[in-house]
Tab-separated table of C-alpha atoms in Angstrom:
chain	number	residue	atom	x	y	z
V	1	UNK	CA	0.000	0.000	0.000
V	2	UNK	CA	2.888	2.130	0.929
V	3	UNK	CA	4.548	1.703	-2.579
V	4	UNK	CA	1.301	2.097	-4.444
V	5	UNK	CA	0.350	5.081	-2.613
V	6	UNK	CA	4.372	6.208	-3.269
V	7	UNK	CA	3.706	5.850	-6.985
V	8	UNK	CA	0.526	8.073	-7.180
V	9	UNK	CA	2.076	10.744	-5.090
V	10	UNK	CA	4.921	10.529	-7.918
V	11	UNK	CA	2.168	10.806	-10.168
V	12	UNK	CA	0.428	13.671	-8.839
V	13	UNK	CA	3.989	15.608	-8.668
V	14	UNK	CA	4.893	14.793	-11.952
V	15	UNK	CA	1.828	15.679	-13.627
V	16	UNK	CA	1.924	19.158	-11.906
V	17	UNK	CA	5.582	19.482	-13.017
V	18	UNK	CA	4.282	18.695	-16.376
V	19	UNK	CA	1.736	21.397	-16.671
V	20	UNK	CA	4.105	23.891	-15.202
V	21	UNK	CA	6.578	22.715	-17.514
V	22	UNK	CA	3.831	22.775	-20.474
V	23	UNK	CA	2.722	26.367	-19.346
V	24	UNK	CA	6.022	27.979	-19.464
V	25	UNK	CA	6.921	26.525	-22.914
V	26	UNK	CA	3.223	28.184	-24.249
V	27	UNK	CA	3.575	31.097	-22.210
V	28	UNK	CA	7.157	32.061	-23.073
V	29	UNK	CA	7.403	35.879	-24.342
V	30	UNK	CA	8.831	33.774	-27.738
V	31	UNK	CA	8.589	30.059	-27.195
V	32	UNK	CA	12.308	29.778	-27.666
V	33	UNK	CA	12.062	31.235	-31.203
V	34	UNK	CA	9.720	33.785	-32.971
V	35	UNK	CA	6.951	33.125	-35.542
V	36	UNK	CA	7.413	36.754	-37.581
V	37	UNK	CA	9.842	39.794	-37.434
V	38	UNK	CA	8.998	43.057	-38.252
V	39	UNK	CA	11.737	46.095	-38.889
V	40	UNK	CA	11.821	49.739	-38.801
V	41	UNK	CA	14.125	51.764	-40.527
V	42	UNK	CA	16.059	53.667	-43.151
V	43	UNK	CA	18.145	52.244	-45.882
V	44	UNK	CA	20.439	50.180	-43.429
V	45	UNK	CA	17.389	47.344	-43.132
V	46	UNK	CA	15.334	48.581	-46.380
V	47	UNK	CA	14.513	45.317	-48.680
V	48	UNK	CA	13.360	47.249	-51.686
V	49	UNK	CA	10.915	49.540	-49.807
V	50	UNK	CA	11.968	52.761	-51.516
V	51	UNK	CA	12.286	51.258	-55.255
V	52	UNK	CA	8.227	50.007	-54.452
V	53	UNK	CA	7.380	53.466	-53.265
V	54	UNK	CA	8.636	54.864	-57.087
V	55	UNK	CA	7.651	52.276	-59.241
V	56	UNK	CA	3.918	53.048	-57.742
V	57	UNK	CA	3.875	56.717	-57.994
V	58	UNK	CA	6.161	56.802	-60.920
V	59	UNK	CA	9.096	58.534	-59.462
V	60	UNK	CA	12.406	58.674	-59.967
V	61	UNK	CA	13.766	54.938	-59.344
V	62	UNK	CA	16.917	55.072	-56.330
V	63	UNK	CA	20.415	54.430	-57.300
V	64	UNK	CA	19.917	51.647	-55.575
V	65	UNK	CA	17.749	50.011	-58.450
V	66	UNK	CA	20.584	49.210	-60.672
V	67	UNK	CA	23.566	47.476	-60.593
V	68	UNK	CA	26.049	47.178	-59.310
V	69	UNK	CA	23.545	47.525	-56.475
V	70	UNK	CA	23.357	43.511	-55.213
V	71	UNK	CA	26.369	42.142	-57.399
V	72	UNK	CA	27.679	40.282	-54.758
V	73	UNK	CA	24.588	37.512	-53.403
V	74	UNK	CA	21.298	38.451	-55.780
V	75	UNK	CA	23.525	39.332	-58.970
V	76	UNK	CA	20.879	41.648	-59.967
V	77	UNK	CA	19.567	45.070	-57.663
V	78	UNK	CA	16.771	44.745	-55.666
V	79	UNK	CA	16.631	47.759	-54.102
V	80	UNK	CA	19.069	47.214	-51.041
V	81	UNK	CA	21.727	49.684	-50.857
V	82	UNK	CA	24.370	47.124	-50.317
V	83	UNK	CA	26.196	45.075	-52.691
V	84	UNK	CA	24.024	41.850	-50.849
V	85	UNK	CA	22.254	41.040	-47.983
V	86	UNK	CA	21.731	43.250	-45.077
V	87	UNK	CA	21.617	42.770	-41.605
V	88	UNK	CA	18.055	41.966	-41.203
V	89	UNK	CA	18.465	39.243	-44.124
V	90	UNK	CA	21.140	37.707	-41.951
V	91	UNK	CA	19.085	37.492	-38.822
V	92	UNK	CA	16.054	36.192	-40.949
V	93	UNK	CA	18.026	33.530	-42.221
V	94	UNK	CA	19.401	32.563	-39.305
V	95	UNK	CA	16.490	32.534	-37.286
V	96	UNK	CA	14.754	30.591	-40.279
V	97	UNK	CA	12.882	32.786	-42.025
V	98	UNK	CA	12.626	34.069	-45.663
V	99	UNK	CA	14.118	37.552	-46.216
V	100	UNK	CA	11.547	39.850	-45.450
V	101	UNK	CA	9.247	41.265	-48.029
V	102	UNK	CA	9.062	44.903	-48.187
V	103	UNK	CA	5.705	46.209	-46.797
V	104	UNK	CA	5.304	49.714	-49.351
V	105	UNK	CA	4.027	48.850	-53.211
V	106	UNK	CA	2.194	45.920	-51.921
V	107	UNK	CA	-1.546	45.363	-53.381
V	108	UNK	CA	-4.029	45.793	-51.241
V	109	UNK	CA	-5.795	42.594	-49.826
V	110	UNK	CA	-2.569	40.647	-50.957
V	111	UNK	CA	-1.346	40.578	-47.589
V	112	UNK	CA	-0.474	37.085	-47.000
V	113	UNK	CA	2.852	37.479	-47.632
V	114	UNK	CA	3.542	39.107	-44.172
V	115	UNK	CA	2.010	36.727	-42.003
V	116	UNK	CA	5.628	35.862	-40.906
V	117	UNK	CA	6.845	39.489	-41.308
V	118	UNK	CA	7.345	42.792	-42.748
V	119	UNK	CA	10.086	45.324	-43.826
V	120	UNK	CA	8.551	48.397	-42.996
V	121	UNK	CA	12.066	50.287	-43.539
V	122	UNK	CA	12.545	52.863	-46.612
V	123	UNK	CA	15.997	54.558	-47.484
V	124	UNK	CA	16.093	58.075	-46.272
V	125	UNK	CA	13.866	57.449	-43.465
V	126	UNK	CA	14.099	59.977	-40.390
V	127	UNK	CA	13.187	59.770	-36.734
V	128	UNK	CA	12.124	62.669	-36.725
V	129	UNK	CA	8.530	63.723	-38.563
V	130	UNK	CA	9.767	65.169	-42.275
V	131	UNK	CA	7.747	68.334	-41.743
V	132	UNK	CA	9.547	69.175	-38.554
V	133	UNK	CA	12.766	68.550	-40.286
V	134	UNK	CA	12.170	70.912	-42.849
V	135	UNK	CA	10.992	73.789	-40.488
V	136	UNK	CA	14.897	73.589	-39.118
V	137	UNK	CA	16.139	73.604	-42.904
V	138	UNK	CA	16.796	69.968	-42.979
V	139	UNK	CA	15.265	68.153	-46.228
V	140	UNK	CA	15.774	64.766	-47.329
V	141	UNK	CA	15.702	64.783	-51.797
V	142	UNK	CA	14.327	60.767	-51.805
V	143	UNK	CA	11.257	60.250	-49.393
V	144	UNK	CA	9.302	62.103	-46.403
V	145	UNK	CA	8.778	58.961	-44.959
V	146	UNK	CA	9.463	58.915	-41.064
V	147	UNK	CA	9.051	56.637	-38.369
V	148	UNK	CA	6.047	57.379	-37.567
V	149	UNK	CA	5.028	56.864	-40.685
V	150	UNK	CA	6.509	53.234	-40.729
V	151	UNK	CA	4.892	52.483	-37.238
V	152	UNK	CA	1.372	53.362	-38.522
V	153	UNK	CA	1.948	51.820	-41.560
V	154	UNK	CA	2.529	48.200	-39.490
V	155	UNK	CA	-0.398	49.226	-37.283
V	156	UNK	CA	-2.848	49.620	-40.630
V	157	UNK	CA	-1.555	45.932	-41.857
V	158	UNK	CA	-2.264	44.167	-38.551
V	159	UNK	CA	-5.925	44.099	-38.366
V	160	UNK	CA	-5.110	41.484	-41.700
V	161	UNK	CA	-2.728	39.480	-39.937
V	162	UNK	CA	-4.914	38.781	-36.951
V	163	UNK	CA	-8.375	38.052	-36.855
V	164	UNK	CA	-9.078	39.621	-33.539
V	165	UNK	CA	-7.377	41.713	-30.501
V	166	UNK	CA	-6.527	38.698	-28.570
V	167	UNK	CA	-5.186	36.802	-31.370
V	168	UNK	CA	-3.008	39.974	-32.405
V	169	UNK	CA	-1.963	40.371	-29.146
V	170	UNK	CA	-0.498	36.571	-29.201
V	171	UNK	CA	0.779	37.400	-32.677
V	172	UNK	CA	2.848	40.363	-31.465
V	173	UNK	CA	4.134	38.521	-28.307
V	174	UNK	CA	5.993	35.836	-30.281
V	175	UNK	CA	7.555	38.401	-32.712
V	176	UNK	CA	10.888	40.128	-32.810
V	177	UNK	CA	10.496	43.918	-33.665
V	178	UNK	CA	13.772	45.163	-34.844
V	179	UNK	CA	13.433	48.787	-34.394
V	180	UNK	CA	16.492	50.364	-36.347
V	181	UNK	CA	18.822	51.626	-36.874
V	182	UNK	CA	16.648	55.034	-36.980
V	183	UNK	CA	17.971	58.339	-36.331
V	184	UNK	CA	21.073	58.627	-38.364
V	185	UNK	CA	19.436	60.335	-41.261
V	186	UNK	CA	18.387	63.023	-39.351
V	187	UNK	CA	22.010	64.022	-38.445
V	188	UNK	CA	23.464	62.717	-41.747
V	189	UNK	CA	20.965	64.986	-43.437
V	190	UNK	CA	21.598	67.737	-41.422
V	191	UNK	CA	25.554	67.252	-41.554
V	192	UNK	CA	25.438	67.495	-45.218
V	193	UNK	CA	23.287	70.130	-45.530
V	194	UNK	CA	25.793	72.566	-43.438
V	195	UNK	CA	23.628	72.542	-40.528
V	196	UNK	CA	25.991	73.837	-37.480
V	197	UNK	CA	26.790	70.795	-34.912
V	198	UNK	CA	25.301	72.665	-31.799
V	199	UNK	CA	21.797	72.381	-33.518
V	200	UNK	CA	22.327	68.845	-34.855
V	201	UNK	CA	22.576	67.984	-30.950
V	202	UNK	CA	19.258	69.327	-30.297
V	203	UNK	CA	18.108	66.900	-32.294
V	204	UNK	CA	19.064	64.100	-30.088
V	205	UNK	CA	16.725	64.003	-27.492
V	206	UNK	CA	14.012	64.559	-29.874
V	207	UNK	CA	14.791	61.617	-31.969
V	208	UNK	CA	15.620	59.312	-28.694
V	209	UNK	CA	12.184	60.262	-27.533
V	210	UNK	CA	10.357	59.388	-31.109
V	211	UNK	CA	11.919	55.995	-30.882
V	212	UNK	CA	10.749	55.403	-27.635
V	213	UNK	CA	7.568	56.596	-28.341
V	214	UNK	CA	7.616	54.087	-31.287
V	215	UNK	CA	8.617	51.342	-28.672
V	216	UNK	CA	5.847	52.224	-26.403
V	217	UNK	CA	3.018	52.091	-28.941
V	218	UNK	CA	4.234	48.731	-29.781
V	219	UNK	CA	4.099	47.508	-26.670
V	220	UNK	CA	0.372	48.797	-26.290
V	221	UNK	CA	-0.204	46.802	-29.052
V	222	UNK	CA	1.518	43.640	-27.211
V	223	UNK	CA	4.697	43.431	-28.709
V	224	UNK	CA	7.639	42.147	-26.106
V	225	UNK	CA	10.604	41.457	-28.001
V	226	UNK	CA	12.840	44.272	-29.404
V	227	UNK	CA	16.105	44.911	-31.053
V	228	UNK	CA	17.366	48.485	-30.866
V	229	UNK	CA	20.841	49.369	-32.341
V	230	UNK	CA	22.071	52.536	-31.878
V	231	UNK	CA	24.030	54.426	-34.103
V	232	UNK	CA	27.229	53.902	-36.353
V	233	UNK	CA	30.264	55.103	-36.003
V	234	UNK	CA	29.716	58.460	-38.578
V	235	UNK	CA	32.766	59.676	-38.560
V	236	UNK	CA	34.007	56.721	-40.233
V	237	UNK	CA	31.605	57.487	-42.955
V	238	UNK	CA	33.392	58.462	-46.438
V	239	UNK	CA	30.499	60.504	-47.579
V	240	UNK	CA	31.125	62.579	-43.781
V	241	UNK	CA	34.575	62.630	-44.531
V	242	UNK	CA	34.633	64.051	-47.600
V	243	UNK	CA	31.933	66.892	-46.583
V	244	UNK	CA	35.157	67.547	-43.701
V	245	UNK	CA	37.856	66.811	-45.209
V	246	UNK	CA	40.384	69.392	-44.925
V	247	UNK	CA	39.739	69.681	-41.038
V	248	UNK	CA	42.491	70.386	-38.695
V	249	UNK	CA	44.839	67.348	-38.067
V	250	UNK	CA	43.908	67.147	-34.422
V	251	UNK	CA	40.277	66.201	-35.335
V	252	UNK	CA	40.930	62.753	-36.506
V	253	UNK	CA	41.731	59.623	-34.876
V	254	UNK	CA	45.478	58.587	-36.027
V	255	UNK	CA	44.726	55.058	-35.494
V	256	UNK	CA	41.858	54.844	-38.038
V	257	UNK	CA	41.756	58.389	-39.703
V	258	UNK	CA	38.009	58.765	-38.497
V	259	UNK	CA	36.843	62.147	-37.678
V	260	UNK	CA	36.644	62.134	-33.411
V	261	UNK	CA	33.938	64.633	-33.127
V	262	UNK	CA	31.852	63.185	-35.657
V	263	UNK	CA	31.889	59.671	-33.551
V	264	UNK	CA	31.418	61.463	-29.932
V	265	UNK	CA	28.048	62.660	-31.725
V	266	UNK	CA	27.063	59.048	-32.790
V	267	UNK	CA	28.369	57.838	-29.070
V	268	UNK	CA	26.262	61.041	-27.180
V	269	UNK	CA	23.251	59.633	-29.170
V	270	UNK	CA	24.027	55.884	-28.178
V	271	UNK	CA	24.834	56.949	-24.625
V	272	UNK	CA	20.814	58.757	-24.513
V	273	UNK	CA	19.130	55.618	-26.535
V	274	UNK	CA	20.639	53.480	-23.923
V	275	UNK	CA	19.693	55.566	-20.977
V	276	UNK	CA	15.737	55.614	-22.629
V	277	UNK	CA	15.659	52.087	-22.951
V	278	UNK	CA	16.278	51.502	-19.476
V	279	UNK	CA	13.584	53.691	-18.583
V	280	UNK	CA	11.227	51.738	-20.429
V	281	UNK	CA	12.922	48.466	-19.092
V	282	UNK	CA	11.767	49.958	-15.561
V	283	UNK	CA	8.559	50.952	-16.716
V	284	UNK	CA	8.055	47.409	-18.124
V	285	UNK	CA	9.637	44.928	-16.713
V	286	UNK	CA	8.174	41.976	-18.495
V	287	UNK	CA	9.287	43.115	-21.802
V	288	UNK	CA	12.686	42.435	-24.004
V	289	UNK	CA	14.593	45.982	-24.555
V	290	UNK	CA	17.669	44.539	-26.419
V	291	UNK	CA	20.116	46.874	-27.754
V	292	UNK	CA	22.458	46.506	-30.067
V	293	UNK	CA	25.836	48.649	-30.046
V	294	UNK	CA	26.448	48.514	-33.613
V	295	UNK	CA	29.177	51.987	-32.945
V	296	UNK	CA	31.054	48.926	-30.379
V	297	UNK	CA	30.671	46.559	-33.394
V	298	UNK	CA	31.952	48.396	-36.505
V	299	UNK	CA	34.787	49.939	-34.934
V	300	UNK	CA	36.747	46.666	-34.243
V	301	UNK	CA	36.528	46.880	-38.608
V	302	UNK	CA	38.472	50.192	-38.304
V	303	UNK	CA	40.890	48.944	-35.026
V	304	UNK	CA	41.716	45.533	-36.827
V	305	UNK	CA	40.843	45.851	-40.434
V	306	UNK	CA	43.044	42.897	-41.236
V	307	UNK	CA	42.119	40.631	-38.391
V	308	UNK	CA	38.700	40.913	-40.680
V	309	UNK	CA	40.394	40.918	-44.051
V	310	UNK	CA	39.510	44.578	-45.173
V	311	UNK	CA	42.430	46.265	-47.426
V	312	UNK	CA	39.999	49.640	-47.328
V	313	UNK	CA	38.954	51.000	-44.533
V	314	UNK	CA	37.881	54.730	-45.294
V	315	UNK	CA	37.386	54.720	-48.956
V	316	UNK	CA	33.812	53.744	-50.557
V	317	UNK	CA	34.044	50.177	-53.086
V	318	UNK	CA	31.637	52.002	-55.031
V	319	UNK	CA	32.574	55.462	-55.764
V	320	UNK	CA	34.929	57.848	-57.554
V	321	UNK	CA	37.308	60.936	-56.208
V	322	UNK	CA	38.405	62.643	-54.094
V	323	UNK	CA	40.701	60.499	-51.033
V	324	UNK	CA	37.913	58.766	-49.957
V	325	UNK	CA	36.025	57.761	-53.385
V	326	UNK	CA	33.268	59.452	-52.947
V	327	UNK	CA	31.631	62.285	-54.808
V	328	UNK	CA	28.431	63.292	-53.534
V	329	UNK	CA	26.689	64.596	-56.566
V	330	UNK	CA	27.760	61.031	-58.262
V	331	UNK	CA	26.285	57.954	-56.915
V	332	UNK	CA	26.875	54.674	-57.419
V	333	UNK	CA	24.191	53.092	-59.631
V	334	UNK	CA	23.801	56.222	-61.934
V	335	UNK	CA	25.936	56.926	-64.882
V	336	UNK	CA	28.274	57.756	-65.106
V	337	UNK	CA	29.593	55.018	-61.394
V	338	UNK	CA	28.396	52.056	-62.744
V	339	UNK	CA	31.074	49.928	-62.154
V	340	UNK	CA	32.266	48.957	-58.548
V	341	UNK	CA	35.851	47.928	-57.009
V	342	UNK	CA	36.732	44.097	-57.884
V	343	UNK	CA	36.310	42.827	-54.372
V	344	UNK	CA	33.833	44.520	-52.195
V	345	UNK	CA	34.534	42.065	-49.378
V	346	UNK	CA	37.921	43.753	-48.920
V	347	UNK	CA	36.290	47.523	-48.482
V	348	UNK	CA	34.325	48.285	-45.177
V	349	UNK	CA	32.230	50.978	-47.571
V	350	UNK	CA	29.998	50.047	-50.116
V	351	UNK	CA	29.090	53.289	-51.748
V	352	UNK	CA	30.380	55.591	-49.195
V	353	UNK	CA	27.361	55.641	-47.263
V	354	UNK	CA	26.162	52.087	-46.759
V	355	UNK	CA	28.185	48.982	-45.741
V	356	UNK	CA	29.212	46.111	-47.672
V	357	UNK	CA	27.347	42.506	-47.237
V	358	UNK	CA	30.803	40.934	-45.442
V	359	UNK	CA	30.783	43.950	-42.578
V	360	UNK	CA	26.620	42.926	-42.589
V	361	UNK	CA	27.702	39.767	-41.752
V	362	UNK	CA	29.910	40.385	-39.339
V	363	UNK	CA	27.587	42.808	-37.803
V	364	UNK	CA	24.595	40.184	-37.100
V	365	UNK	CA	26.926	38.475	-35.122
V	366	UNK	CA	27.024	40.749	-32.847
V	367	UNK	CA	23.018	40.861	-33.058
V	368	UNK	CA	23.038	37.588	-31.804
V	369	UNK	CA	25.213	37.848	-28.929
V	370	UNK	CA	22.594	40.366	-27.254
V	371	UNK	CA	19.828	38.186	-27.983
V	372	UNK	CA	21.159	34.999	-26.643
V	373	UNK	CA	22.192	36.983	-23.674
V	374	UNK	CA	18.561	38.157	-22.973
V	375	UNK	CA	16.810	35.256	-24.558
V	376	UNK	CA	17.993	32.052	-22.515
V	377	UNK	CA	16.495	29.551	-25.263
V	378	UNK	CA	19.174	30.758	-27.879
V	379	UNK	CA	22.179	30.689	-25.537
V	380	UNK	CA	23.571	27.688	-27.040
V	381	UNK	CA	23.393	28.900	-30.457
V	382	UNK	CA	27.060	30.479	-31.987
V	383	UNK	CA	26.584	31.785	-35.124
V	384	UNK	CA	28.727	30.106	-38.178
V	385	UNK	CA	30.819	31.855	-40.448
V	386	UNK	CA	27.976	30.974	-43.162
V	387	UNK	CA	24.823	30.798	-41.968
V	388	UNK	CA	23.725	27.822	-43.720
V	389	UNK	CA	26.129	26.012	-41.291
V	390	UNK	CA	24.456	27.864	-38.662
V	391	UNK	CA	21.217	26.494	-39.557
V	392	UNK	CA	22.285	22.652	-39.590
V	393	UNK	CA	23.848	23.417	-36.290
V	394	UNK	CA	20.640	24.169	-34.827
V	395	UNK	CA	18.769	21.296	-36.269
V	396	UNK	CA	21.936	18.926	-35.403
V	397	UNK	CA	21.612	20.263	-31.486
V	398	UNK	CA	17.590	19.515	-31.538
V	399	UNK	CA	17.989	15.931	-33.039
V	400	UNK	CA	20.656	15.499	-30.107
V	401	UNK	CA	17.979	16.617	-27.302
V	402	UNK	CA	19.315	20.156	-26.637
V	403	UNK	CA	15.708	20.852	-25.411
V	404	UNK	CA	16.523	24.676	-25.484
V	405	UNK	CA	16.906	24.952	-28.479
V	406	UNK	CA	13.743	25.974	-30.775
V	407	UNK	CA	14.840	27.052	-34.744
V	408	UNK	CA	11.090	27.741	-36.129
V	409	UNK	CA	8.084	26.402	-34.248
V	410	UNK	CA	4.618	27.960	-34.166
V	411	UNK	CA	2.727	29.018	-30.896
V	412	UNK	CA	-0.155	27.434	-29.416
V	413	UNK	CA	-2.960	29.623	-29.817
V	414	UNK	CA	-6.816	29.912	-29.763
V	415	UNK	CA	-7.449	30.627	-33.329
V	416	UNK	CA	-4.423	28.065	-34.736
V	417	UNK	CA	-4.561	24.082	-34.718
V	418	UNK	CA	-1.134	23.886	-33.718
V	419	UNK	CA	-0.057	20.665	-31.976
V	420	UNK	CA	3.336	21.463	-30.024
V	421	UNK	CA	4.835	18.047	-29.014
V	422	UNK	CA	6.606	18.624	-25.867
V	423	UNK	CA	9.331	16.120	-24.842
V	424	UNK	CA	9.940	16.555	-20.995
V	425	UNK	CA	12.338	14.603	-19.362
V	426	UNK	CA	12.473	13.886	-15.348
V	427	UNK	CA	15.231	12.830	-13.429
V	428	UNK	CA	13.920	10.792	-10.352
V	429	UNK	CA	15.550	9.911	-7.043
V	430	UNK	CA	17.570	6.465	-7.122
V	431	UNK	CA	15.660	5.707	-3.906
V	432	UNK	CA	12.628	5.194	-6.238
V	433	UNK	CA	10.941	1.851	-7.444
V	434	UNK	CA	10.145	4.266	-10.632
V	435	UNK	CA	12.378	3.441	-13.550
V	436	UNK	CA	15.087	5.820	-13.294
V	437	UNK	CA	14.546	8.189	-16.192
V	438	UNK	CA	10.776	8.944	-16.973
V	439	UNK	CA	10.640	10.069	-20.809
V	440	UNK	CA	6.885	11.280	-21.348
V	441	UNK	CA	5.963	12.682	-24.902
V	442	UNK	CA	2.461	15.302	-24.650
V	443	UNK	CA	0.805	16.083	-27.484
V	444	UNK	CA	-1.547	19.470	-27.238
């Protein structure tokens, strides 16, 4: 009687483990993995958005449109301002996904394409509401697209993607909102317009708060995951350091010839973005505020150009003139610049403004490093040199029982028939007449 009444106590305990166990899995702000990603932005993370946006209204097609835009992976343009992928393509692809499709252009009512994601991103994109700009004398030539702009654009396609509040609610809490990078065209903008540096640091706060803003409104909506990078080291930038060349010798960095006062700016933005996020950390405590120090990131490039195989560190693969190959009434694309340097992967710059796909890919590592560090169920992921290695490392660790590890997987919800098979293992007391190791398989 002892023993049998032993084994139903064991019972009872397990089967409360289980549920816990069960609970936490289907509860999880992301399950281990995420089942869409949706990005903000300017033309760092824009798949094509801006070359939609003219084909529909018949404008002017971006540089970005023809070759030797996307040489290097797609071997024809598609509208990225890179010679390949981007960052964002990198984390799709690692995390599983396709590359994102670009939200602007797209038919209405011929939304399924984003049920696992959107690219809400155009080039030229500011913070900062275009209007506002301009009243300051600061004009952007390709869109007046803003963030704002982006952020209600996503809120007008998610009433397709979910059938009901609840539903988006669940939708939104098992995606990854990369929010950035956003802010640098309205300093770039300003900087090459002549605007004087004392104003351009007004700025700051204002566009810190409009991301934030953008964070919060997201959350409302019941987003919990985020990725935030901050800004890039600008006074790295060819196309900045030909609009200063000719400053005084004291100005640049002798270890990397970058201009030092341009990069305190981009670190004095960094150093408030990081400050804001932790005030919406404290604010809300149950939600993922990971940033990403992308100004960290792409100066080991310009400390240890070699250690990363880069021959050119300040002058643009695409471009022509000057010491740093860049004109800024010729871009790359246009005629006359439409041929490129032989090996992009040995130049940090792609067209003096952008980055090539090899510093994109180094860059995403870096992407991952904060999210394993905040999201427990990737910590035993270490992203490969390519990531289709990457990919059959993560299926490899699941077919070996690394339980933590989750590469695509769909939530259990009320409005999906989803059947999550949950393998839990238990590891019982020796003084037990239970078998050892209980191996239970639950099928929801």
């Amino acid at each position: 009687m002892a023993t049998s009444s032993s084994c139903s106590s064991l019972k009872q305990h397990f089967l409360v483990f289980l549920i816990v166990i069960i609970s936490s899995i289907i509860n999880s702000p992301v399950n281990g993995c995420f089942t869409s990603i949706f990005s903000f932005g300017d033309s760092l993370t824009d798949t094509g958005n801006l070359l939609q946006i003219s084909l529909s209204d018949s404008t002017k097609p971006p540089h970005s449109a023809f070759l030797p835009y996307g040489r290097t992976f797609f071997h024809h343009p598609t509208g990225r301002f890179c010679d390949g992928r981007l960052v964002i393509d990198f984390l799709a692809e690692a995390l599983g996904f396709s590359f994102l499709p670009p939200f602007y252009g797209s038919q209405s009512g011929k939304w399924e394409k984003f049920q696992k994601g959107a690219n809400f991103a155009v080039a030229s994109a500011t913070a900062l509401n275009s209007s506002f700009l301009a009243e300051q004398g600061i004009h952007s030539v390709s869109t007046n697209i803003s963030l704002g702009v982006e952020v209600n654009s996503f809120k007008h396609l998610l009433p397709s993607l979910c059938s009901s509040s609840s539903y988006c609610k669940e939708l939104l809490r098992n995606s990854l909102i990369v929010m950035g990078e956003i802010g640098g065209n309205d300093y770039n903008h300003a900087f090459m317009q002549g605007k004087h540096i004392e104003n351009i640091r007004k700025l700051v706060p204002l566009v810190v708060d409009i991301i934030s803003s953008s964070i919060n409104e997201l959350i409302e909506l019941g987003a919990v995951t985020f990725l935030v990078p901050g800004n890039f080291p600008i006074g790295c930038s060819p196309s900045l350091l030909t609009k200063f060349h000719g400053s005084e010798k004291d100005q640049y960095d002798p270890l990397t010839g970058c201009l030092t006062w341009l990069n305190q700016f981009s670190q004095h933005h960094n150093e408030l973005l990081r400050k804001e996020l932790e005030n919406i950390r404290n604010l809300h405590p149950q939600i993922n505020i990971i940033y990403v120090d992308y100004y960290k990131a792409a100066m080991r490039f310009y400390h240890s150009p070699k250690k990363f195989g880069f021959k050119e560190t300040l002058k643009a693969c695409c471009g022509i003139g000057g010491l740093y190959n860049y004109d800024p009434l010729i871009y790359c694309g246009y005629p006359p610049l439409k041929q490129s340097c032989n090996d992009p992967s040995s130049y940090i710059s792609w067209d003096g403004i952008h980055y090539t796909e090899v510093v994109n890919k180094w860059l995403v590592h870096t992407v991952f490093e904060e999210l394993m560090s905040t999201i427990p169920s990737l910590g035993s992921l270490r992203p490969s040199s390519t990531f289709g290695k990457f990919r059959k490392k993560m299926q490899n660790l699941q077919n070996r029982g690394h339980t933590a590890v989750w590469p695509s997987c769909v939530p259990h919800t009320a409005e999906t028939h989803t059947r999550i098979s949950i393998r839990v293992t238990i590891e019982l007391g020796t003084h037990s007449r239970v078998p050892a190791r209980v191996l239970t398989r639950v099928t929801l």
